[in-house]
Coordinates of C-alpha atoms in Angstrom, one line a residue:
Chain A
M220 CA -4.4 33.9 -22.6
T221 CA -6.0 31.3 -24.7
F222 CA -4.6 27.9 -25.7
R223 CA -5.7 25.8 -28.6
I224 CA -6.4 22.4 -27.1
P225 CA -5.7 19.7 -29.6
V226 CA -8.0 16.8 -30.1
Y227 CA -6.7 13.5 -28.6
R228 CA -5.9 11.3 -31.5
G229 CA -3.1 9.0 -30.2
G230 CA -3.7 6.0 -28.0
R231 CA -3.2 3.3 -30.6
A232 CA -0.1 2.1 -28.9
I233 CA -1.6 2.4 -25.5
V234 CA -4.7 0.4 -26.6
T235 CA -2.8 -2.4 -28.3
R236 CA -0.3 -2.8 -25.4
S237 CA -2.9 -2.8 -22.7
V238 CA -5.1 -5.2 -24.5
G239 CA -2.1 -7.4 -25.1
L240 CA -1.3 -7.3 -21.4
A241 CA -4.9 -7.9 -20.5
L242 CA -5.0 -11.0 -22.7
V243 CA -1.9 -12.3 -21.0
G244 CA -3.4 -11.6 -17.6
A245 CA -6.7 -13.3 -18.6
A246 CA -4.9 -16.4 -19.9
L247 CA -2.9 -16.6 -16.7
L248 CA -6.2 -16.3 -14.7
V249 CA -7.6 -19.2 -16.7
V250 CA -4.5 -21.3 -15.9
G251 CA -4.9 -20.1 -12.3
A252 CA -8.4 -21.5 -12.0
F253 CA -6.8 -25.0 -12.2
V254 CA -3.9 -24.2 -9.9
D255 CA -5.5 -22.4 -7.0
R256 CA -9.1 -21.4 -7.6
E257 CA -9.7 -19.8 -4.2
R258 CA -6.5 -17.7 -4.3
L259 CA -7.5 -16.6 -7.8
F260 CA -10.6 -14.9 -6.6
Y261 CA -8.8 -13.1 -3.8
A262 CA -6.3 -11.9 -6.3
Y263 CA -9.0 -10.7 -8.6
L264 CA -11.0 -9.0 -5.8
A265 CA -7.8 -7.1 -4.8
A266 CA -7.2 -5.9 -8.3
Y267 CA -10.9 -5.2 -8.9
T268 CA -11.3 -3.1 -5.7
Y269 CA -8.1 -1.3 -6.6
A270 CA -9.5 -0.2 -10.0
V271 CA -13.0 0.6 -8.8
T272 CA -12.0 2.6 -5.7
T273 CA -9.7 4.7 -7.8
V274 CA -12.3 5.3 -10.5
V275 CA -15.0 6.2 -8.0
G276 CA -12.5 8.4 -6.2
A277 CA -12.1 10.3 -9.5
L278 CA -15.9 10.5 -9.8
L279 CA -16.0 12.0 -6.3
F280 CA -13.2 14.5 -7.1
L281 CA -15.1 15.5 -10.3
M282 CA -18.3 16.0 -8.3
I283 CA -16.6 18.0 -5.6
C284 CA -15.0 20.3 -8.2
H285 CA -18.3 20.9 -9.9
A286 CA -20.2 21.4 -6.6
M287 CA -17.6 24.0 -5.4
S288 CA -17.4 25.6 -8.9
A289 CA -13.7 25.4 -8.4
T290 CA -11.7 27.1 -11.1
W291 CA -8.3 25.5 -11.4
P292 CA -9.5 21.9 -11.7
V293 CA -11.3 22.8 -14.9
A294 CA -7.9 22.6 -16.6
V295 CA -7.6 18.9 -15.6
R296 CA -11.3 18.1 -15.5
R297 CA -11.4 16.2 -18.8
L298 CA -8.8 13.8 -17.5
A299 CA -10.9 13.1 -14.4
E300 CA -13.8 12.5 -16.7
A301 CA -11.6 10.1 -18.7
I302 CA -10.9 8.1 -15.6
V303 CA -14.6 8.0 -14.7
G304 CA -15.2 6.7 -18.3
A305 CA -13.9 3.3 -17.1
L306 CA -17.0 2.7 -15.0
P307 CA -19.2 0.8 -17.6
L308 CA -16.3 -1.6 -18.1
L309 CA -15.8 -2.0 -14.4
A310 CA -19.4 -3.0 -14.0
V311 CA -18.8 -5.8 -16.6
L312 CA -15.6 -6.8 -14.8
F313 CA -17.6 -7.5 -11.7
I314 CA -19.2 -10.5 -13.4
P315 CA -16.2 -12.9 -12.9
L316 CA -16.5 -12.2 -9.1
L317 CA -20.0 -13.7 -9.2
F318 CA -18.4 -17.1 -9.8
G319 CA -16.2 -16.7 -6.8
L320 CA -18.7 -15.6 -4.2
D321 CA -18.6 -18.9 -2.4
A322 CA -14.8 -18.7 -2.3
L323 CA -14.8 -15.1 -1.0
Y324 CA -17.9 -14.8 1.1
G325 CA -18.5 -18.5 1.9
E326 CA -18.7 -17.8 5.6
W327 CA -21.8 -15.6 5.5
L328 CA -23.3 -17.3 2.5
H329 CA -23.3 -20.6 4.4
P330 CA -23.2 -19.8 8.1
E331 CA -24.3 -23.4 8.9
S332 CA -20.8 -24.5 7.9
I333 CA -19.2 -22.5 10.7
D334 CA -18.0 -24.7 13.6
D335 CA -17.7 -22.2 16.3
E336 CA -21.2 -21.7 17.9
H337 CA -20.6 -18.1 18.9
V338 CA -19.3 -17.1 15.5
R339 CA -22.2 -18.8 13.8
A340 CA -24.6 -17.0 16.0
V341 CA -23.0 -13.6 15.1
V342 CA -23.1 -14.4 11.4
V343 CA -26.7 -15.6 11.5
H344 CA -27.6 -12.4 13.3
K345 CA -26.3 -10.5 10.3
Q346 CA -28.2 -12.5 7.8
P347 CA -31.0 -9.9 7.2
Y348 CA -28.2 -7.8 5.7
L349 CA -25.6 -10.3 4.6
N350 CA -27.5 -12.6 2.3
L351 CA -27.0 -13.3 -1.4
P352 CA -30.1 -11.7 -3.0
F353 CA -29.7 -8.4 -1.0
F354 CA -25.9 -8.4 -1.7
L355 CA -26.6 -8.6 -5.4
I356 CA -29.3 -6.0 -5.2
R357 CA -27.0 -3.6 -3.4
T358 CA -24.2 -4.2 -5.8
G359 CA -26.7 -3.4 -8.6
I360 CA -27.6 -0.2 -6.9
Y361 CA -24.0 0.9 -6.4
F362 CA -23.3 0.4 -10.1
A363 CA -26.5 2.1 -11.1
V364 CA -25.6 5.2 -9.0
W365 CA -22.0 5.3 -10.2
L366 CA -22.9 4.7 -13.9
A367 CA -25.7 7.3 -13.8
F368 CA -23.7 10.1 -12.3
G369 CA -20.5 9.2 -14.2
A370 CA -22.4 9.3 -17.5
L371 CA -24.4 12.4 -16.7
L372 CA -21.2 14.4 -15.8
R373 CA -19.1 13.0 -18.7
R374 CA -21.8 13.4 -21.3
G375 CA -22.8 16.9 -20.1
S376 CA -19.2 18.1 -20.2
L377 CA -18.6 16.6 -23.7
R378 CA -21.8 18.2 -25.0
G379 CA -20.5 21.5 -23.9
D380 CA -17.6 21.1 -26.3
A381 CA -20.1 21.4 -29.1
S382 CA -22.2 24.2 -27.8
P383 CA -21.0 27.0 -25.5
A384 CA -24.5 27.5 -24.1
L385 CA -24.5 24.0 -22.6
A386 CA -21.0 24.4 -21.1
S387 CA -22.0 27.5 -19.2
S388 CA -25.2 26.2 -17.7
G389 CA -25.0 25.2 -14.0
R390 CA -26.6 21.8 -14.7
L391 CA -23.5 19.8 -13.9
R392 CA -23.2 21.6 -10.6
T393 CA -26.7 20.7 -9.6
I394 CA -26.2 17.1 -10.6
S395 CA -23.0 16.9 -8.6
I396 CA -24.5 18.4 -5.5
A397 CA -27.4 16.0 -5.7
G398 CA -25.1 13.0 -6.4
L399 CA -22.3 13.6 -3.9
P400 CA -24.0 12.0 -0.9
L401 CA -25.3 9.1 -3.0
V402 CA -21.9 8.3 -4.5
A403 CA -20.2 8.7 -1.1
L404 CA -22.7 6.4 0.6
T405 CA -22.6 3.8 -2.1
L406 CA -18.8 3.7 -1.9
S407 CA -19.0 3.3 1.8
F408 CA -21.5 0.4 1.5
A409 CA -19.6 -1.2 -1.3
S410 CA -16.6 -1.3 1.1
F411 CA -18.8 -3.0 3.7
D412 CA -20.1 -5.5 1.2
W413 CA -17.1 -6.3 -0.9
L414 CA -14.2 -5.9 1.6
M415 CA -15.4 -5.9 5.2
S416 CA -17.7 -8.9 4.8
L417 CA -14.6 -11.0 3.8
A418 CA -14.4 -11.4 7.6
P419 CA -18.1 -11.4 8.5
T420 CA -17.6 -11.0 12.3
W421 CA -15.2 -8.1 12.0
V422 CA -16.6 -4.5 12.3
S423 CA -15.0 -1.1 12.1
T424 CA -16.9 2.1 11.5
M425 CA -13.8 3.8 10.3
F426 CA -13.3 1.2 7.5
P427 CA -15.3 3.0 4.8
V428 CA -13.5 6.2 5.5
Y429 CA -10.2 4.3 5.2
V430 CA -11.2 2.8 1.8
F431 CA -12.7 6.2 0.6
A432 CA -9.5 8.1 1.6
G433 CA -7.3 5.5 -0.2
G434 CA -9.4 5.6 -3.4
F435 CA -9.5 9.4 -3.3
V436 CA -5.7 9.8 -3.0
A437 CA -5.2 7.2 -5.7
A438 CA -7.5 9.1 -8.0
I439 CA -5.7 12.4 -7.5
A440 CA -2.4 10.7 -7.9
L441 CA -3.6 9.1 -11.2
L442 CA -4.9 12.5 -12.3
T443 CA -1.5 14.0 -11.6
V444 CA 0.3 11.3 -13.6
L445 CA -2.2 11.7 -16.5
A446 CA -1.9 15.5 -16.4
F447 CA 1.9 15.3 -16.7
A448 CA 1.6 12.7 -19.5
A449 CA -0.9 14.8 -21.4
E450 CA 1.1 17.9 -21.0
R451 CA 4.3 16.2 -22.1
A452 CA 2.6 14.8 -25.2
G453 CA 1.3 18.3 -26.1
F454 CA -2.4 17.6 -25.5
L455 CA -2.8 20.0 -22.6
P456 CA -0.7 23.1 -23.3
G457 CA -1.1 25.8 -20.6
L458 CA -0.8 23.6 -17.6
R459 CA 1.4 25.5 -15.2
T460 CA 3.6 24.9 -12.2
S461 CA 0.7 26.1 -10.0
H462 CA -1.6 23.3 -11.3
Y463 CA 0.9 20.7 -10.2
Y464 CA 1.4 22.5 -6.9
A465 CA -2.4 22.4 -6.3
L466 CA -2.5 18.7 -7.1
G467 CA 0.5 18.1 -5.0
R468 CA -1.1 19.9 -2.0
L469 CA -4.2 17.7 -2.4
L470 CA -2.0 14.6 -2.5
L471 CA -0.2 15.6 0.7
A472 CA -3.5 16.5 2.4
F473 CA -5.2 13.2 1.5
T474 CA -2.1 11.1 2.2
I475 CA -2.3 12.5 5.7
F476 CA -6.1 11.9 5.8
W477 CA -5.5 8.3 4.8
A478 CA -2.9 7.9 7.6
Y479 CA -5.3 9.5 10.1
A480 CA -8.1 7.1 9.2
A481 CA -5.7 4.1 9.2
F482 CA -4.1 5.0 12.4
F483 CA -7.2 5.7 14.4
Q484 CA -8.9 2.6 13.2
F485 CA -5.8 0.7 14.4
M486 CA -5.4 2.6 17.7
L487 CA -9.0 2.3 18.8
I488 CA -9.1 -1.4 18.1
W489 CA -5.7 -1.9 19.7
I490 CA -6.7 0.0 22.9
A491 CA -10.1 -1.7 23.2
N492 CA -8.6 -5.1 22.6
K493 CA -11.8 -6.9 21.9
P494 CA -11.4 -10.4 20.4
E495 CA -13.7 -9.9 17.4
E496 CA -12.1 -6.6 16.5
V497 CA -8.4 -7.4 16.9
E498 CA -8.5 -10.4 14.6
F499 CA -8.1 -8.1 11.6
Y500 CA -4.8 -6.7 12.9
L501 CA -3.6 -10.0 14.4
L502 CA -3.9 -11.6 11.0
R503 CA -1.8 -8.8 9.5
S504 CA 0.9 -8.5 12.2
H505 CA 2.6 -11.9 12.1
G506 CA 5.1 -13.5 9.8
P507 CA 5.1 -12.2 6.2
W508 CA 2.0 -10.2 6.7
G509 CA 3.8 -8.3 9.5
T510 CA 6.3 -7.3 6.9
A511 CA 3.5 -6.4 4.4
T512 CA 2.0 -4.1 7.0
L513 CA 5.3 -2.3 7.6
V514 CA 5.8 -2.0 3.8
L515 CA 2.3 -0.6 3.5
V516 CA 2.8 2.1 6.2
L517 CA 6.1 3.1 4.6
A518 CA 4.8 3.1 1.0
R519 CA 1.5 4.6 1.6
F520 CA 2.3 7.2 4.2
V521 CA 5.8 7.7 5.4
I522 CA 7.6 8.0 2.1
P523 CA 5.1 10.0 0.1
F524 CA 4.5 12.3 3.1
A525 CA 8.1 13.0 3.7
I526 CA 8.6 13.8 0.0
L527 CA 5.5 15.8 -0.5
L528 CA 6.2 17.9 2.5
N529 CA 8.8 19.7 0.4
Y530 CA 7.6 22.8 -1.4
G531 CA 9.9 22.6 -4.4
I532 CA 9.0 19.0 -5.3
K533 CA 5.3 19.9 -5.5
R534 CA 6.2 22.4 -8.2
R535 CA 8.3 20.1 -10.3
P536 CA 6.0 18.2 -12.6
A537 CA 8.3 15.3 -13.3
W538 CA 9.1 14.8 -9.6
L539 CA 5.6 15.2 -8.5
S540 CA 4.4 12.7 -11.1
A541 CA 6.9 10.2 -10.0
V542 CA 5.6 10.5 -6.4
A543 CA 2.0 10.3 -7.7
L544 CA 2.9 7.1 -9.6
W545 CA 4.3 5.7 -6.5
I546 CA 1.0 6.4 -4.7
V547 CA -1.0 4.8 -7.5
V548 CA 1.0 1.6 -7.0
A549 CA 0.8 1.9 -3.2
H550 CA -3.0 2.0 -3.4
Y551 CA -2.8 -1.5 -4.9
L552 CA -0.7 -2.7 -2.0
D553 CA -3.4 -1.3 0.3
M554 CA -6.2 -3.2 -1.4
H555 CA -4.1 -6.3 -1.5
W556 CA -3.4 -5.9 2.2
L557 CA -7.2 -5.6 2.9
V558 CA -8.2 -8.6 0.7
V559 CA -5.6 -11.3 0.5
P560 CA -4.9 -12.0 4.2
E561 CA -8.5 -13.0 4.6
A562 CA -7.9 -16.0 2.2
P563 CA -8.3 -19.2 4.3
G564 CA -5.2 -21.2 5.1
A565 CA -1.8 -19.6 5.8
R566 CA -0.9 -18.4 2.3
A567 CA 2.1 -16.4 1.1
P568 CA 1.2 -12.7 0.6
L569 CA 2.4 -12.7 -3.0
H570 CA 1.3 -15.0 -5.8
W571 CA 1.7 -14.7 -9.5
L572 CA -2.1 -14.7 -9.7
D573 CA -2.0 -11.2 -8.2
L574 CA -0.1 -9.9 -11.2
A575 CA -2.3 -11.8 -13.6
A576 CA -5.4 -10.3 -12.0
L577 CA -3.9 -6.8 -12.0
L578 CA -3.2 -7.1 -15.7
A579 CA -6.6 -8.6 -16.5
V580 CA -8.5 -5.8 -14.6
V581 CA -6.3 -2.7 -15.2
G582 CA -5.4 -3.5 -18.8
P583 CA -8.9 -3.4 -20.2
C584 CA -9.7 -0.3 -18.2
V585 CA -6.7 1.6 -19.7
A586 CA -7.6 0.5 -23.2
F587 CA -11.3 1.3 -22.8
T588 CA -10.5 4.7 -21.3
A589 CA -8.1 5.6 -24.1
L590 CA -10.6 4.5 -26.7
R591 CA -13.4 6.6 -25.2
L592 CA -11.1 9.6 -25.0
R593 CA -10.2 9.5 -28.7
G594 CA -11.4 12.4 -30.8
K595 CA -12.0 14.6 -27.8
P596 CA -10.0 17.6 -26.7
L597 CA -8.3 17.0 -23.3
A598 CA -10.0 20.1 -21.7
P599 CA -13.6 21.3 -21.6
I600 CA -12.9 23.9 -24.4
N601 CA -16.1 25.9 -24.0
D602 CA -16.2 26.0 -20.2
P603 CA -16.3 29.7 -19.2
A604 CA -13.9 29.0 -16.4
L605 CA -11.2 27.5 -18.6
P606 CA -9.3 30.7 -19.3
A607 CA -9.2 31.5 -15.6
A608 CA -8.2 27.9 -14.8
F609 CA -5.2 28.2 -17.1
R610 CA -4.3 31.6 -15.6
Y611 CA -4.4 30.0 -12.1
E612 CA -1.4 31.0 -10.0
S613 CA -0.5 29.9 -6.5
L614 CA 2.8 30.7 -4.8
Chain B
M248 CA 12.1 50.0 5.7
K249 CA 12.3 53.0 8.0
R250 CA 13.7 55.6 5.7
G251 CA 13.4 56.0 1.9
L252 CA 11.6 57.2 -1.0
L253 CA 7.9 56.5 -1.4
A254 CA 5.8 56.7 -4.5
E255 CA 2.0 56.4 -4.9
F256 CA 0.3 54.6 -7.8
E257 CA -3.3 54.5 -8.7
T258 CA -3.6 50.9 -9.9
P259 CA -1.8 47.6 -9.1
E260 CA -0.9 47.2 -12.8
A261 CA 0.9 50.5 -12.8
M262 CA 2.7 49.6 -9.6
L263 CA 3.8 46.2 -10.9
L264 CA 5.1 47.8 -14.1
A265 CA 7.0 50.4 -12.1
I266 CA 8.5 47.8 -9.8
A267 CA 9.7 45.7 -12.8
E268 CA 11.1 48.8 -14.4
L269 CA 12.9 50.0 -11.3
R270 CA 14.4 46.6 -10.8
S271 CA 15.7 46.5 -14.3
R272 CA 17.3 49.9 -13.6
G273 CA 19.3 48.4 -10.7
Y274 CA 17.2 49.2 -7.6
R275 CA 17.3 46.2 -5.3
R276 CA 15.8 47.3 -1.9
L277 CA 12.2 47.8 -3.1
D278 CA 9.1 47.3 -1.1
A279 CA 5.4 47.5 -1.8
F280 CA 2.5 48.7 0.3
T281 CA -0.9 47.6 -0.9
P282 CA -4.4 47.4 0.5
Y283 CA -4.7 43.7 -0.5
P284 CA -2.4 41.0 -1.7
I285 CA -1.5 41.6 -5.4
H286 CA -0.7 38.6 -7.6
G287 CA 2.8 38.7 -8.9
V288 CA 4.2 41.3 -6.5
D289 CA 6.4 38.8 -4.7
A290 CA 8.0 37.8 -8.0
A291 CA 8.3 41.4 -9.1
L292 CA 10.1 42.4 -5.9
G293 CA 12.3 39.4 -6.2
L294 CA 11.3 38.1 -2.8
G295 CA 12.3 34.5 -2.0
R296 CA 10.4 32.0 0.1
S297 CA 10.0 32.7 3.7
P298 CA 12.5 30.8 5.8
L299 CA 9.8 30.2 8.4
T300 CA 9.1 26.6 7.4
W301 CA 12.7 25.5 8.0
I302 CA 12.9 27.4 11.3
V303 CA 9.7 25.7 12.5
L304 CA 10.8 22.2 11.5
P305 CA 13.2 21.7 14.4
F306 CA 10.6 23.0 16.8
A307 CA 8.1 20.5 15.4
I308 CA 10.6 17.6 15.9
A309 CA 11.4 18.8 19.4
G310 CA 7.7 19.1 20.3
A311 CA 7.0 15.6 19.1
A312 CA 10.1 14.1 20.8
G313 CA 9.3 16.0 24.0
G314 CA 5.7 14.9 24.0
Y315 CA 6.7 11.3 23.5
L316 CA 9.4 11.4 26.1
V317 CA 7.2 12.8 28.8
Q318 CA 4.6 10.1 28.2
W319 CA 7.3 7.4 28.2
H320 CA 8.9 8.8 31.4
N321 CA 5.6 9.0 33.3
N322 CA 3.9 5.8 32.0
A323 CA 6.7 3.4 31.4
Y324 CA 9.7 4.6 33.5
A325 CA 8.7 6.6 36.6
Y326 CA 5.3 5.2 37.5
P327 CA 4.3 2.2 35.3
L328 CA 0.7 1.2 35.8
N329 CA -1.0 -2.0 34.6
V330 CA -3.9 -0.8 32.5
G331 CA -5.9 -3.9 31.5
G332 CA -2.7 -5.8 30.8
R333 CA -1.4 -3.4 28.2
P334 CA 2.3 -2.8 28.0
A335 CA 3.5 0.2 30.0
H336 CA 5.3 1.5 27.0
A337 CA 2.1 1.7 24.9
A338 CA 3.4 3.4 21.7
P339 CA 0.0 3.6 19.8
A340 CA -1.6 5.3 22.8
F341 CA 1.2 7.8 22.9
V342 CA 0.8 8.9 19.3
P343 CA -2.1 11.4 19.6
I344 CA -0.4 13.4 22.4
T345 CA 2.9 13.3 20.5
F346 CA 1.2 14.6 17.5
E347 CA -0.7 17.3 19.4
M348 CA 2.6 18.5 21.1
M349 CA 4.2 18.7 17.7
V350 CA 1.3 20.9 16.4
L351 CA 1.4 23.1 19.5
A352 CA 5.2 23.5 19.4
S353 CA 5.1 24.4 15.6
A354 CA 2.2 26.7 15.9
L355 CA 3.7 28.7 18.8
A356 CA 7.2 28.7 17.3
G357 CA 5.7 29.7 13.9
F358 CA 3.8 32.6 15.5
V359 CA 6.7 33.9 17.6
V360 CA 9.3 33.6 14.8
M361 CA 6.9 35.3 12.4
L362 CA 6.7 38.3 14.7
F363 CA 10.4 38.3 15.0
L364 CA 11.1 38.0 11.3
T365 CA 8.5 40.7 10.3
R366 CA 9.6 42.9 13.3
L367 CA 6.0 43.1 14.5
P368 CA 4.2 44.5 16.4
E369 CA 5.2 47.9 15.0
L370 CA 3.0 50.6 16.3
W371 CA 4.5 53.5 14.5
S372 CA 6.8 53.9 11.5
P373 CA 8.3 57.0 10.0
L374 CA 6.4 56.0 6.8
F375 CA 3.1 56.8 8.5
D376 CA 4.1 60.6 8.6
V377 CA 4.0 60.7 4.8
P378 CA 0.8 62.6 3.8
G379 CA -1.6 60.3 2.0
F380 CA 0.2 57.1 2.9
E381 CA -2.8 55.9 4.9
R382 CA -4.5 55.2 1.5
A383 CA -2.1 52.3 1.2
T384 CA -4.7 50.5 3.3
I385 CA -7.7 51.8 1.3
D386 CA -7.2 52.2 -2.5
R387 CA -3.7 53.2 -3.4
F388 CA -0.6 51.2 -4.2
W389 CA 2.7 52.4 -2.9
I390 CA 6.3 51.5 -3.7
G391 CA 9.1 52.2 -1.4
I392 CA 12.8 52.4 -2.2
D393 CA 14.9 51.9 1.0
A394 CA 17.4 54.6 1.8
R395 CA 20.0 51.9 2.1
D396 CA 19.7 51.0 -1.6
P397 CA 23.0 51.9 -3.2
A398 CA 21.3 52.7 -6.4
L399 CA 19.1 55.4 -4.8
I400 CA 20.2 58.9 -5.9
R401 CA 17.3 61.0 -4.7
P402 CA 16.7 63.5 -7.6
L403 CA 17.2 60.8 -10.2
A404 CA 14.9 58.3 -8.4
E405 CA 12.2 61.0 -8.0
R406 CA 12.3 61.6 -11.7
D407 CA 12.2 57.9 -12.5
L408 CA 9.2 57.4 -10.4
T409 CA 7.3 60.4 -11.8
D410 CA 8.1 59.2 -15.3
L411 CA 6.6 55.8 -14.4
G412 CA 3.3 57.4 -13.4
A413 CA 3.6 58.0 -9.7
L414 CA 0.9 60.3 -8.4
T415 CA 3.1 61.5 -5.5
V416 CA 6.7 61.0 -4.6
A417 CA 7.7 61.7 -1.0
W418 CA 10.7 61.0 1.3
A419 CA 9.9 59.2 4.5
G420 CA 12.0 59.4 7.6
E421 CA 14.9 61.8 8.3
A422 CA 16.2 63.5 5.2
R423 CA 19.5 62.1 4.0
S424 CA 22.4 64.0 5.6

């Protein structure tokens, strides 16, 4: 069974629309700078970590598939590579955050301004790690690692489209095996630096696992949505029920994994009841944030879990994509829930700046990804495993 | 099946073709005996999904509910203890055991119900008396037509199977009276 994979030529509408929305978002952010500058950066950080964890999640998925020489994911590999293609733009989109470091990380940037003596001592103790130059160096390293492995895998796979000899060499597998620990560790440390340090006295060793799991689920969910869209548009003929079933199983498994990480982080902190640890959950358990926590648990775990448990739904592409889209949105709620409660002063959970930041970050990423995908077939056409990947069957 | 007509095939492809052909001729109580799982044989035989998942679900719910109830009864109702000022009804602390009880109940129920549904353990079956049938666990692929299949008329079925490429055709169990 061979399928002719057409070259992706569309995307004009996607690009113009997402650029339009991005411009609207950016304009609103500029207005927001005069309305509530502090809240602006929290909104931006939530949207930014949402995009970056999803994209790095896709990079990890891609590397795992290469490292395991897995067959069926070859059918959707080009789509994962497309998501990873957003990385260079995400590195650029980090720049606005540099102007908000004082607003976001003021506590550890200027520990002398902390009133409480004990808290000050704890933050000063962390200064060898939490200081501005080292923070910037680390962020540089994260992007260097992600960009390097993203580009190596993407370019290697695209080159294979031109020459079959390159597509069948095991080079991408070696790169992936070497890169997996590096990418996983940099994502963990990025979650320490960008998210956990919002509350510099709070520590949780489960936190990077939590962020990692969330990004990984979101990446698989986005991949499912893209696979369905590509198949419907006729760019990926030969995708079968079994491919959706495989993606659906992964979605279910990693939704459970996210819930595991989330619950055990909560349970251990709850049961130990130490003041410097429980602040994270106290902040999120009262008033409107209590509702937000409940919504997150329902949206991120209970609802997708209950739906994905069903065998038939995992084999229905339209249904599965709807659930996957839901998970993609729920991942934003998760990042919002991690970032925004840390904003000083009792602020309402939702603000129009959240939507503006989301448009300003996700819009350009979508346009950039679509542009980079143009003129390329939506599957690695010369990969020796591709025919077997399309034949994949799972009951 | 305990009684019926058995046919031996050399390759899984030949067996799958024969099953499809037999089903199109109206045979409904077919079975396959293969040394390893063959792709597509479930669909060819027209087998549905196992009902096991739905049978296990109530056991899972009962296990979880029971696990939670026991903890609540002991810790919050019958013998409440003050553990560092935590509430006696400490729901987060109950979750791991509730979960484990759900897993235990589903695993045990799944195992026992599976044995029941597949009628295992079956130490001997009349099929084993058919000469050469042991190769179904080595390198041959067997089809069985259950004696209860209303479409089964023995001489016709034997001819059908031979035409489809069966190496041997044999009757298993007591001969039809």
